[in-house]
GROMACS .gro file of C-alpha atoms in nm:
model
  127
    1GLN     CA    1   8.605  -3.548  -1.165
    2VAL     CA    2   8.958  -3.576  -1.070
    3GLN     CA    3   9.071  -3.699  -0.724
    4PRO     CA    4   9.431  -3.626  -0.638
    5VAL     CA    5   9.575  -3.876  -0.380
    6GLU     CA    6   9.903  -3.789  -0.213
    7SER     CA    7  10.159  -4.022  -0.061
    8GLY     CA    8  10.510  -4.022   0.071
    9GLY     CA    9  10.501  -3.786   0.378
   10GLY     CA   10  10.679  -3.856   0.692
   11LEU     CA   11  10.920  -3.744   0.955
   12VAL     CA   12  11.276  -3.663   0.856
   13GLN     CA   13  11.568  -3.465   0.986
   14ALA     CA   14  11.695  -3.140   0.864
   15GLY     CA   15  11.901  -3.191   0.550
   16ASP     CA   16  11.732  -3.509   0.449
   17SER     CA   17  11.534  -3.567   0.142
   18LEU     CA   18  11.182  -3.686   0.068
   19ARG     CA   19  10.975  -3.754  -0.242
   20LEU     CA   20  10.600  -3.704  -0.252
   21SER     CA   21  10.379  -3.873  -0.505
   22CYS     CA   22  10.043  -3.771  -0.637
   23ALA     CA   23   9.813  -3.997  -0.864
   24PRO     CA   24   9.506  -3.826  -0.957
   25SER     CA   25   9.212  -4.061  -1.027
   26GLY     CA   26   8.881  -4.031  -1.201
   27ARG     CA   27   8.988  -3.879  -1.523
   28ALA     CA   28   9.195  -4.031  -1.808
   29GLY     CA   29   9.459  -3.844  -1.972
   30SER     CA   30   9.717  -3.584  -1.856
   31ARG     CA   31   9.602  -3.262  -2.041
   32TYR     CA   32   9.583  -3.054  -1.723
   33GLY     CA   33   9.824  -2.888  -1.484
   34MET     CA   34   9.927  -3.013  -1.132
   35GLY     CA   35  10.064  -2.843  -0.836
   36TRP     CA   36  10.176  -2.881  -0.488
   37PHE     CA   37  10.086  -2.643  -0.208
   38ARG     CA   38  10.147  -2.664   0.159
   39GLN     CA   39  10.000  -2.536   0.483
   40ALA     CA   40  10.178  -2.505   0.810
   41PRO     CA   41   9.987  -2.453   1.149
   42GLY     CA   42   9.852  -2.116   1.171
   43LYS     CA   43   9.951  -2.014   0.831
   44GLY     CA   44   9.785  -1.985   0.502
   45ARG     CA   45   9.821  -2.217   0.194
   46GLU     CA   46  10.161  -2.153   0.030
   47PHE     CA   47  10.256  -2.216  -0.330
   48VAL     CA   48  10.533  -2.478  -0.360
   49ALA     CA   49  10.554  -2.602  -0.726
   50THR     CA   50  10.339  -2.648  -1.020
   51ILE     CA   51  10.388  -2.808  -1.366
   52ASN     CA   52  10.174  -2.777  -1.678
   53TRP     CA   53  10.075  -3.038  -1.920
   54SER     CA   54  10.391  -2.977  -2.139
   55GLY     CA   55  10.617  -3.007  -1.843
   56ASN     CA   56  10.696  -2.660  -1.769
   57ALA     CA   57  10.765  -2.624  -1.386
   58TYR     CA   58  10.720  -2.311  -1.159
   59TYR     CA   59  10.839  -2.286  -0.796
   60GLY     CA   60  10.766  -2.076  -0.496
   61ASP     CA   61  11.063  -1.864  -0.382
   62SER     CA   62  11.114  -2.072  -0.049
   63VAL     CA   63  11.181  -2.401  -0.236
   64LYS     CA   64  11.368  -2.278  -0.539
   65GLY     CA   65  11.683  -2.494  -0.584
   66ARG     CA   66  11.574  -2.733  -0.331
   67PHE     CA   67  11.252  -2.886  -0.465
   68ALA     CA   68  11.182  -3.046  -0.796
   69ILE     CA   69  10.853  -3.119  -0.936
   70SER     CA   70  10.808  -3.369  -1.231
   71ARG     CA   71  10.543  -3.581  -1.405
   72ASP     CA   72  10.513  -3.925  -1.545
   73ASP     CA   73  10.234  -3.916  -1.804
   74ALA     CA   74  10.241  -4.295  -1.850
   75SER     CA   75  10.143  -4.356  -1.498
   76ASN     CA   76   9.959  -4.018  -1.456
   77THR     CA   77  10.179  -3.944  -1.156
   78VAL     CA   78  10.328  -3.621  -1.033
   79TYR     CA   79  10.617  -3.613  -0.800
   80LEU     CA   80  10.774  -3.370  -0.564
   81GLN     CA   81  11.134  -3.430  -0.493
   82MET     CA   82  11.231  -3.227  -0.175
   83ASN     CA   83  11.596  -3.201  -0.104
   84SER     CA   84  11.794  -3.022   0.180
   85LEU     CA   85  11.490  -3.001   0.387
   86LYS     CA   86  11.452  -2.739   0.670
   87PRO     CA   87  11.223  -2.733   0.978
   88GLU     CA   88  11.039  -2.446   0.813
   89ASP     CA   89  10.929  -2.705   0.538
   90THR     CA   90  10.712  -2.876   0.789
   91ALA     CA   91  10.347  -2.855   0.676
   92VAL     CA   92  10.069  -3.054   0.520
   93TYR     CA   93  10.140  -3.087   0.161
   94TYR     CA   94   9.851  -3.081  -0.093
   95CYS     CA   95   9.828  -3.194  -0.449
   96ALA     CA   96   9.595  -3.022  -0.682
   97ALA     CA   97   9.470  -3.043  -1.034
   98SER     CA   98   9.399  -2.747  -1.260
   99VAL     CA   99   9.161  -2.883  -1.501
  100TYR     CA  100   8.945  -2.574  -1.581
  101GLY     CA  101   9.149  -2.301  -1.431
  102PRO     CA  102   9.342  -2.025  -1.606
  103HIS     CA  103   9.680  -2.135  -1.763
  104ASP     CA  104   9.865  -1.861  -1.580
  105ALA     CA  105   9.745  -1.983  -1.251
  106LEU     CA  106  10.023  -2.246  -1.267
  107GLU     CA  107  10.286  -1.988  -1.339
  108ARG     CA  108  10.169  -1.761  -1.052
  109GLY     CA  109  10.100  -2.044  -0.822
  110ASP     CA  110   9.756  -1.932  -0.755
  111PRO     CA  111   9.552  -2.196  -0.556
  112ARG     CA  112   9.234  -2.042  -0.696
  113GLY     CA  113   9.306  -2.177  -1.034
  114PHE     CA  114   9.301  -2.549  -0.902
  115ASP     CA  115   8.983  -2.728  -0.926
  116TYR     CA  116   9.037  -3.056  -0.744
  117TRP     CA  117   9.243  -3.109  -0.406
  118GLY     CA  118   9.388  -3.402  -0.231
  119ARG     CA  119   9.353  -3.457   0.146
  120GLY     CA  120   9.720  -3.377   0.207
  121THR     CA  121  10.011  -3.554   0.340
  122GLN     CA  122  10.211  -3.457   0.659
  123VAL     CA  123  10.575  -3.374   0.627
  124THR     CA  124  10.759  -3.295   0.951
  125VAL     CA  125  11.129  -3.189   0.949
  126SER     CA  126  11.302  -3.194   1.277
  127SER     CA  127  11.621  -2.989   1.373
   0.00000   0.00000   0.00000
């Protein structure tokens, strides 16, 4: 069992930066993929970024060039650096772990390939 725990959300202004952290607990080692998804009010869950166990990263079209996902295997922590934030980035951001899902779920950003989900952290970007 893996329990992702997100932190770092908050209220920022447009153009600001914010870094989210995710520290999965319950399973030692880092031989699984991790991802960030978000959900705005009244909308479905959107692919933000994923990273596999070897460090290859994939991004949703709306965040390419502005967000960066990284992982620190020593601390088993995954980060999402968000730059040039826009009001449309406002959402609850979820961290997820893909332990048993297909490998291509990370590249496709398919939430169905992720087995464990955090409770989410709110990011609000004011204009």
